Amino acid sequence: MRHDHLVTTKQLSREDIEEVLDRAAEIDADPAAFADRHPTALLGLCFFEPSTRTKMSFETAIKRLGGDTVDMGSVESSSVKKGESLADTARVVEGYADALVLRHPSQGAAKMVGDFVDVPLLNAGDGAGHHPTQTLLDLYTIREAAGLDDLTVGIMGDLKYGRTVHSLAHALTNFDADQHFVSPESLKLPRSVRYDLHESGANVREHTDLEAVLPSLDVLYVTRIQRERFPDENEYQEIAGEYGIDLETLEDASDDLTVMHPLPRVDEIAPEVDDTEYANYFEQAHNGVPVRMALLDLMLEAQE
Amino acid sequence: MSDHELRVSKIRNGTVIDHIRAGQALNVLAILGIDGSGDETVSVGMNVPSDRMSHKDIVKVEGRELSQDEVDVLSLIAPESTINIIREYEVAEKQHLERPDRVVGVLSCPNHNCITNADEPVETKFDVLADGVRCEYCETIVRDDIAAHISVE
């Protein structure tokens, strides 16, 4: 990796992405060969928001590379509670660790911290902004299932606040991919993402209904419509119901369709889909480990 | 001297910001941090007839030349205005505004969830787009009423 920090997928070229995915494939093929790659490495975990998959997969990744973690713990038990700034917290943890992972509820938090620290920083989600490591594992999953070119991808759900969606949309502009965005009007892509997609010349279409576009899709990436975004519970129930999928919805899908979801899901994918050939979301979550191992391996290697 | 130039008096040394889009003079004063509490003598003409613009605003500030930061922000909200530096009653320099590539520390981000609105040691930075500005941290694009986000003190 030629980047000191990974803040957004916008900074990644196709070559950068393929380098990570290729390394992840090597790791997947022979995990034991990477077991002692970074025996003294300490990864600083700064999670200012709850996280299960991202945090655990980073912990697993560094441990499988032979390293370990230092964890600032919950916000409630840290100096943040005493009013310490994020910039100060990051600069302190930087002194303990060889790389930092940051999740923070404010957009732009990772970019700011990147200005203050010299060790590699990985953005593990900044509010409704970006989630680039999720995107790398998404791309790894897509590559395994359908390849990354000549691809038609549908992205459905909360496109406005969904950071995984923003990062994936930017990353896909590096590939020959048509992107179809499906959401209620109130949760359409934010202006800034639309602006970037337009500037990059991406082939993008927006829809309020999955039906028309579903048969053409190679990948359907479903995201959770967040209940907390709706002041009115009834409005949420109405919309959430329209943007879920079940076996009946998938009747018109191609047999080769891959259904993905960054998880956690609530009720946007019916459990009956889990046992079909379409379902790829648990595999997707498992891919978080080799992909984050690859990323850490490349970034730590570049520091040595 | 034409009638409309007589509406505000000549200044000896300082800056005349001319051809401001009508209605923007008070925003220009806000950018310059002029609220009447300082020592500067300020003359403001609003809705002055103009051959070029039909109506325009004009601001004359005695004893002060604008910094580049101030000029940069002015260019965002009043891009058609001209800046005349006055020395001994004469126009010593005339400057047409050019939009900068970015403005630092002069606009606040309207996104309440942006890290620049938290209590962090960070200055706002905005990229200047063809039709607006964009926060370099949270990437929010502001197209309308940029003047409402001026945070110059």
XYZ file of C-alpha atoms in Angstrom:
457
model
C 0.000 0.000 0.000
C 1.376 3.363 -0.940
C -0.957 5.143 1.500
C -0.051 5.994 5.081
C -3.687 6.039 6.141
C -6.877 4.502 4.813
C -9.584 7.117 5.301
C -11.807 6.685 2.262
C -12.021 4.415 -0.766
C -11.752 7.532 -2.910
C -8.011 7.436 -2.319
C -7.724 3.890 -3.704
C -6.884 3.073 -7.301
C -7.790 -0.189 -8.966
C -4.179 -1.306 -8.418
C -4.379 -0.523 -4.686
C -7.589 -2.523 -4.365
C -6.272 -5.478 -6.338
C -3.097 -5.528 -4.260
C -5.145 -5.922 -1.062
C -7.515 -8.473 -2.557
C -4.666 -10.516 -4.022
C -2.870 -10.558 -0.671
C -6.141 -11.584 1.021
C -6.487 -14.458 -1.448
C -2.934 -15.590 -0.604
C -3.814 -15.494 3.079
C -7.038 -17.384 2.471
C -5.130 -20.069 0.564
C -2.452 -20.557 3.229
C -3.208 -18.804 6.537
C -0.369 -20.588 8.327
C 2.193 -18.877 6.104
C 1.144 -15.524 7.584
C 0.888 -16.645 11.213
C 4.080 -14.969 12.348
C 4.317 -12.051 9.951
C 4.156 -9.280 12.584
C 4.989 -10.848 15.949
C 5.601 -7.570 17.797
C 2.896 -5.481 16.164
C 0.331 -3.817 18.390
C -2.891 -2.528 16.884
C -4.582 0.318 18.754
C -8.361 -0.031 18.796
C -10.206 3.273 19.237
C -13.911 2.514 18.979
C -16.096 5.451 19.966
C -19.199 3.574 18.796
C -20.353 0.015 19.391
C -19.104 -2.541 16.880
C -19.118 -6.321 16.729
C -17.906 -7.491 13.335
C -15.462 -4.731 12.513
C -13.782 -4.714 15.903
C -13.635 -8.480 16.297
C -12.360 -9.020 12.785
C -9.567 -6.474 13.291
C -8.646 -8.195 16.579
C -8.686 -11.576 14.880
C -6.694 -10.258 11.929
C -3.815 -8.820 13.945
C -3.678 -11.895 16.201
C -3.574 -14.196 13.182
C -0.604 -12.160 11.939
C 1.168 -12.815 15.247
C 0.479 -9.395 16.759
C -1.848 -8.137 19.478
C -4.167 -5.261 20.345
C -4.277 -2.389 22.772
C -7.860 -1.303 23.275
C -8.998 2.020 24.702
C -12.173 0.269 25.820
C -15.592 1.820 25.925
C -16.050 5.573 25.771
C -17.630 5.438 29.221
C -14.492 3.978 30.767
C -11.977 6.172 28.907
C -10.622 9.690 29.295
C -13.060 10.784 26.617
C -15.576 10.838 29.425
C -13.397 13.465 31.126
C -13.592 15.653 28.046
C -10.383 14.677 26.267
C -10.434 15.572 22.585
C -10.287 12.901 19.891
C -7.076 14.452 18.586
C -5.424 14.036 22.003
C -6.704 10.489 22.507
C -5.350 9.470 19.115
C -1.966 11.062 19.754
C -1.696 9.229 23.060
C -2.665 5.812 21.670
C -0.296 6.403 18.752
C 2.522 6.197 21.282
C 1.445 2.711 22.321
C 0.600 1.123 18.990
C 2.048 0.446 15.544
C -1.233 1.182 13.765
C -4.617 2.608 14.781
C -8.171 1.605 13.964
C -10.734 4.338 14.509
C -14.494 4.206 14.605
C -16.183 7.476 15.476
C -19.702 8.885 15.184
C -18.570 12.163 13.552
C -18.062 12.453 9.810
C -14.529 13.461 8.948
C -13.120 12.122 12.250
C -10.664 9.787 10.524
C -9.460 12.485 8.183
C -8.785 14.747 11.130
C -6.972 12.076 13.145
C -4.906 11.270 10.079
C -3.555 14.814 10.265
C -2.342 14.219 13.826
C -0.785 10.731 13.787
C 2.130 9.193 11.932
C 1.372 5.490 12.420
C -0.993 3.932 9.852
C -4.617 4.826 10.543
C -7.536 2.733 9.347
C -10.974 4.313 9.241
C -13.439 1.770 10.603
C -16.439 4.034 10.066
C -16.932 7.776 10.597
C -20.597 8.576 11.147
C -22.483 8.527 7.882
C -19.230 9.053 5.990
C -17.033 6.153 4.945
C -16.151 2.584 5.870
C -13.317 1.627 3.507
C -12.228 -1.666 5.091
C -15.811 -2.936 4.824
C -15.692 -2.080 1.148
C -12.487 -4.023 0.607
C -14.086 -7.144 2.064
C -17.217 -6.437 0.006
C -15.098 -6.262 -3.136
C -13.276 -9.439 -2.180
C -16.636 -11.174 -1.819
C -17.910 -9.778 -5.110
C -14.712 -10.796 -6.902
C -15.027 -14.347 -5.605
C -18.686 -14.559 -6.592
C -18.975 -12.614 -9.820
C -15.684 -10.930 -10.756
C -15.159 -7.187 -10.689
C -15.719 -6.227 -14.309
C -18.722 -6.278 -16.580
C -20.742 -6.123 -13.415
C -24.216 -4.850 -12.618
C -24.638 -4.013 -8.961
C -27.825 -3.007 -7.159
C -27.424 -1.212 -3.845
C -30.632 -0.949 -1.827
C -31.746 0.521 1.484
C -30.501 3.524 3.414
C -28.260 5.166 0.857
C -28.246 8.530 2.576
C -26.669 7.560 5.883
C -25.149 4.222 4.871
C -21.390 4.667 5.044
C -20.767 1.206 3.591
C -22.790 2.257 0.555
C -20.806 5.460 0.065
C -17.480 3.643 0.229
C -18.625 0.848 -2.072
C -20.035 3.266 -4.641
C -16.748 5.176 -4.812
C -14.659 2.003 -5.043
C -16.776 0.531 -7.846
C -15.925 3.496 -10.054
C -12.518 1.830 -10.510
C -14.182 -1.083 -12.283
C -16.439 -1.681 -15.247
C -19.575 -1.676 -13.124
C -23.083 -0.319 -13.626
C -24.504 0.871 -10.327
C -28.234 0.917 -9.563
C -29.295 2.614 -6.349
C -32.674 1.645 -4.909
C -34.140 3.575 -1.983
C -37.082 5.605 -0.793
C -36.882 9.243 -1.879
C -36.030 10.324 1.654
C -32.963 8.063 1.822
C -31.380 8.693 -1.585
C -27.640 9.106 -1.993
C -26.295 12.301 -0.466
C -25.359 15.167 -2.734
C -21.629 14.696 -2.103
C -21.595 11.052 -3.230
C -23.670 11.863 -6.299
C -21.245 14.652 -7.098
C -18.238 12.307 -6.936
C -19.932 9.598 -8.985
C -20.849 12.144 -11.619
C -17.310 13.551 -11.662
C -15.837 10.070 -12.072
C -18.115 9.349 -15.022
C -19.645 6.325 -13.280
C -22.614 4.623 -14.863
C -25.242 5.216 -12.205
C -29.025 5.050 -12.050
C -31.376 5.707 -9.157
C -34.669 3.918 -8.512
C -37.377 3.781 -5.888
C -38.391 0.260 -6.828
C -36.248 -2.881 -7.033
C -38.604 -4.743 -9.317
C -37.568 -3.245 -12.642
C -33.849 -3.583 -12.116
C -33.612 -6.879 -10.209
C -33.431 -9.248 -13.221
C -30.322 -7.488 -14.583
C -28.320 -7.615 -11.354
C -25.224 -9.720 -10.662
C -25.043 -8.419 -7.096
C -27.742 -7.076 -4.793
C -26.228 -5.249 -1.824
C -28.899 -4.733 0.818
C -28.488 -2.344 3.743
C -30.499 -1.766 6.854
C -32.993 1.074 6.919
C -32.253 2.596 10.263
C -35.289 2.894 12.466
C -33.751 5.771 14.408
C -33.780 7.970 11.284
C -37.584 8.111 11.305
C -39.456 10.298 13.760
C -42.619 8.355 12.978
C -42.621 4.593 13.644
C -45.445 4.015 11.160
C -43.488 5.697 8.388
C -40.517 3.479 9.176
C -42.622 0.316 9.122
C -44.117 1.253 5.780
C -40.781 1.953 4.120
C -38.829 -0.887 5.758
C -41.387 -3.386 4.489
C -40.970 -2.179 0.918
C -37.211 -2.506 0.923
C -36.858 -6.010 2.264
C -36.378 -9.162 0.225
C -37.701 -12.695 0.557
C -38.013 -15.717 -1.733
C -40.971 -14.180 -3.510
C -39.001 -11.012 -4.292
C -36.157 -13.074 -5.687
C -38.338 -15.016 -8.132
C -37.367 -12.591 -10.906
C -33.662 -12.590 -10.057
C -30.947 -14.177 -12.159
C -29.887 -17.609 -10.888
C -26.374 -16.207 -10.485
C -27.414 -13.278 -8.306
C -25.293 -12.747 -5.200
C -27.103 -11.170 -2.249
C -24.890 -9.273 0.163
C -25.413 -7.280 3.351
C -22.847 -5.610 5.619
C -24.824 -6.851 8.651
C -26.340 -6.554 11.156
C -29.661 -7.157 9.414
C -32.976 -6.698 11.118
C -35.738 -7.799 8.793
C -34.589 -6.593 5.384
C -33.553 -10.102 4.314
C -35.977 -12.858 5.309
C -34.274 -15.851 7.015
C -35.652 -18.104 4.283
C -33.111 -16.528 1.886
C -30.210 -17.740 4.064
C -30.359 -21.292 2.757
C -30.400 -20.349 -0.917
C -27.511 -20.033 -3.365
C -28.145 -16.287 -3.414
C -27.066 -15.713 0.178
C -23.498 -14.556 0.559
C -23.652 -12.257 3.587
C -22.174 -14.605 6.176
C -19.314 -15.474 3.828
C -18.939 -11.728 3.322
C -18.586 -11.195 7.088
C -16.026 -14.016 7.344
C -13.997 -12.384 4.580
C -13.383 -9.485 6.943
C -10.526 -11.385 8.553
C -8.335 -12.247 5.529
C -8.994 -8.852 3.977
C -8.089 -6.962 7.166
C -5.082 -9.235 7.613
C -3.998 -8.317 4.095
C -4.484 -4.625 4.716
C -2.609 -4.668 8.014
C 0.135 -6.808 6.529
C 0.660 -4.384 3.645
C 0.507 -1.260 5.780
C 2.793 -2.603 8.508
C 5.172 -3.970 5.886
C 5.403 -0.501 4.343
C 6.320 0.944 7.767
C 9.171 -1.507 8.370
C -18.039 62.818 -10.051
C -21.405 61.172 -10.673
C -24.404 61.426 -8.371
C -24.191 57.897 -7.019
C -20.508 58.259 -6.111
C -21.461 61.220 -3.991
C -23.746 59.082 -1.832
C -20.739 57.877 0.159
C -17.755 60.060 0.870
C -14.246 59.543 -0.505
C -11.709 57.965 1.780
C -8.080 58.909 2.208
C -6.544 55.462 2.888
C -8.236 52.112 2.952
C -10.337 49.815 0.806
C -13.348 50.354 -1.408
C -15.253 47.215 -2.290
C -17.314 48.109 -5.282
C -19.825 46.317 -7.490
C -21.085 44.137 -4.656
C -24.277 42.357 -5.629
C -27.158 44.359 -4.174
C -28.124 43.036 -0.774
C -24.724 41.547 0.089
C -23.115 44.563 1.786
C -23.963 43.412 5.296
C -22.468 39.995 4.577
C -19.333 41.712 3.347
C -19.149 43.596 6.626
C -19.587 40.296 8.479
C -16.656 38.797 6.567
C -14.537 41.760 7.493
C -15.613 41.396 11.108
C -17.009 44.889 11.128
C -19.855 45.322 13.567
C -19.359 48.944 14.554
C -17.393 48.151 17.685
C -13.971 48.791 16.115
C -12.128 51.957 15.201
C -12.663 51.820 11.454
C -14.761 54.422 9.736
C -17.051 52.558 7.386
C -19.386 53.828 4.713
C -21.976 51.558 3.194
C -24.051 52.181 0.103
C -26.897 49.794 -0.557
C -28.952 49.507 -3.720
C -26.924 52.220 -5.374
C -27.822 52.642 -9.075
C -25.171 51.120 -11.308
C -24.734 51.193 -15.067
C -23.200 47.751 -15.053
C -25.383 45.994 -12.502
C -28.588 48.028 -12.360
C -28.165 48.202 -8.573
C -25.167 47.428 -6.445
C -23.814 47.754 -2.921
C -20.556 49.458 -2.047
C -18.457 49.372 1.130
C -15.675 51.791 1.976
C -13.402 51.028 4.902
C -11.098 53.770 6.095
C -7.596 52.808 7.202
C -7.656 49.131 6.375
C -6.446 46.956 3.501
C -7.946 43.484 3.143
C -6.008 40.300 3.824
C -5.902 37.527 1.220
C -8.138 35.335 3.438
C -10.753 38.046 3.492
C -10.495 38.517 -0.265
C -10.904 34.736 -0.751
C -14.136 34.629 1.191
C -15.428 37.749 -0.481
C -14.912 36.041 -3.801
C -17.356 33.325 -2.756
C -20.283 35.538 -1.881
C -19.570 38.556 -4.067
C -17.523 37.221 -6.982
C -18.367 40.133 -9.239
C -17.107 42.783 -6.853
C -13.915 44.776 -7.289
C -11.498 45.845 -4.603
C -9.817 49.195 -4.781
C -6.965 49.962 -2.432
C -6.970 53.686 -1.770
C -3.872 55.634 -0.798
C -4.011 59.401 -0.431
C -7.473 59.511 -2.058
C -6.238 57.749 -5.184
C -6.834 54.180 -6.357
C -3.409 52.613 -5.809
C -4.467 49.055 -6.752
C -7.539 47.602 -8.377
C -8.252 43.930 -7.932
C -10.871 41.742 -9.548
C -11.724 38.767 -7.403
C -10.677 35.280 -8.361
C -12.230 32.269 -6.740
C -9.655 30.418 -4.626
C -9.256 26.613 -4.758
C -10.022 26.343 -1.056
C -10.865 28.497 1.942
C -9.464 27.713 5.366
C -10.893 28.749 8.698
C -13.522 31.132 7.395
C -16.685 29.061 6.907
C -18.383 26.787 9.407
C -19.750 23.450 8.257
C -23.556 23.205 8.300
C -23.363 19.467 9.084
C -23.739 19.301 12.862
C -22.183 15.842 12.801
C -19.002 17.060 11.116
C -15.841 16.695 13.202
C -15.138 20.399 12.672
C -18.204 21.153 14.800
C -16.935 19.028 17.686
C -14.589 20.525 20.238
C -11.452 19.539 18.359
C -8.309 21.475 17.428
C -9.161 21.626 13.748
C -9.799 24.471 11.324
C -12.510 24.186 8.737
C -11.324 23.654 5.179
C -13.587 23.919 2.165
C -12.804 23.098 -1.426
C -14.310 25.624 -3.796
C -16.439 24.000 -6.496
C -17.826 25.628 -9.624
C -21.168 26.193 -7.901
C -20.484 25.979 -4.188
C -18.067 24.788 -1.555
C -17.361 21.388 -0.050
C -16.174 20.535 3.450
C -12.884 18.638 3.235
C -13.766 16.671 6.382
C -17.374 15.506 6.097
C -17.665 16.328 2.348
C -20.939 18.210 2.743
C -21.570 20.405 -0.287
C -22.992 23.874 0.294
C -24.455 25.619 -2.716
C -26.998 28.047 -1.332
C -26.444 30.981 0.965
C -22.764 30.416 1.614
C -22.687 33.744 3.427
C -24.780 32.202 6.218
C -21.839 29.947 7.076
C -19.181 32.606 7.426
C -17.417 32.190 10.738
C -14.815 34.959 10.509
C -14.677 36.799 13.820
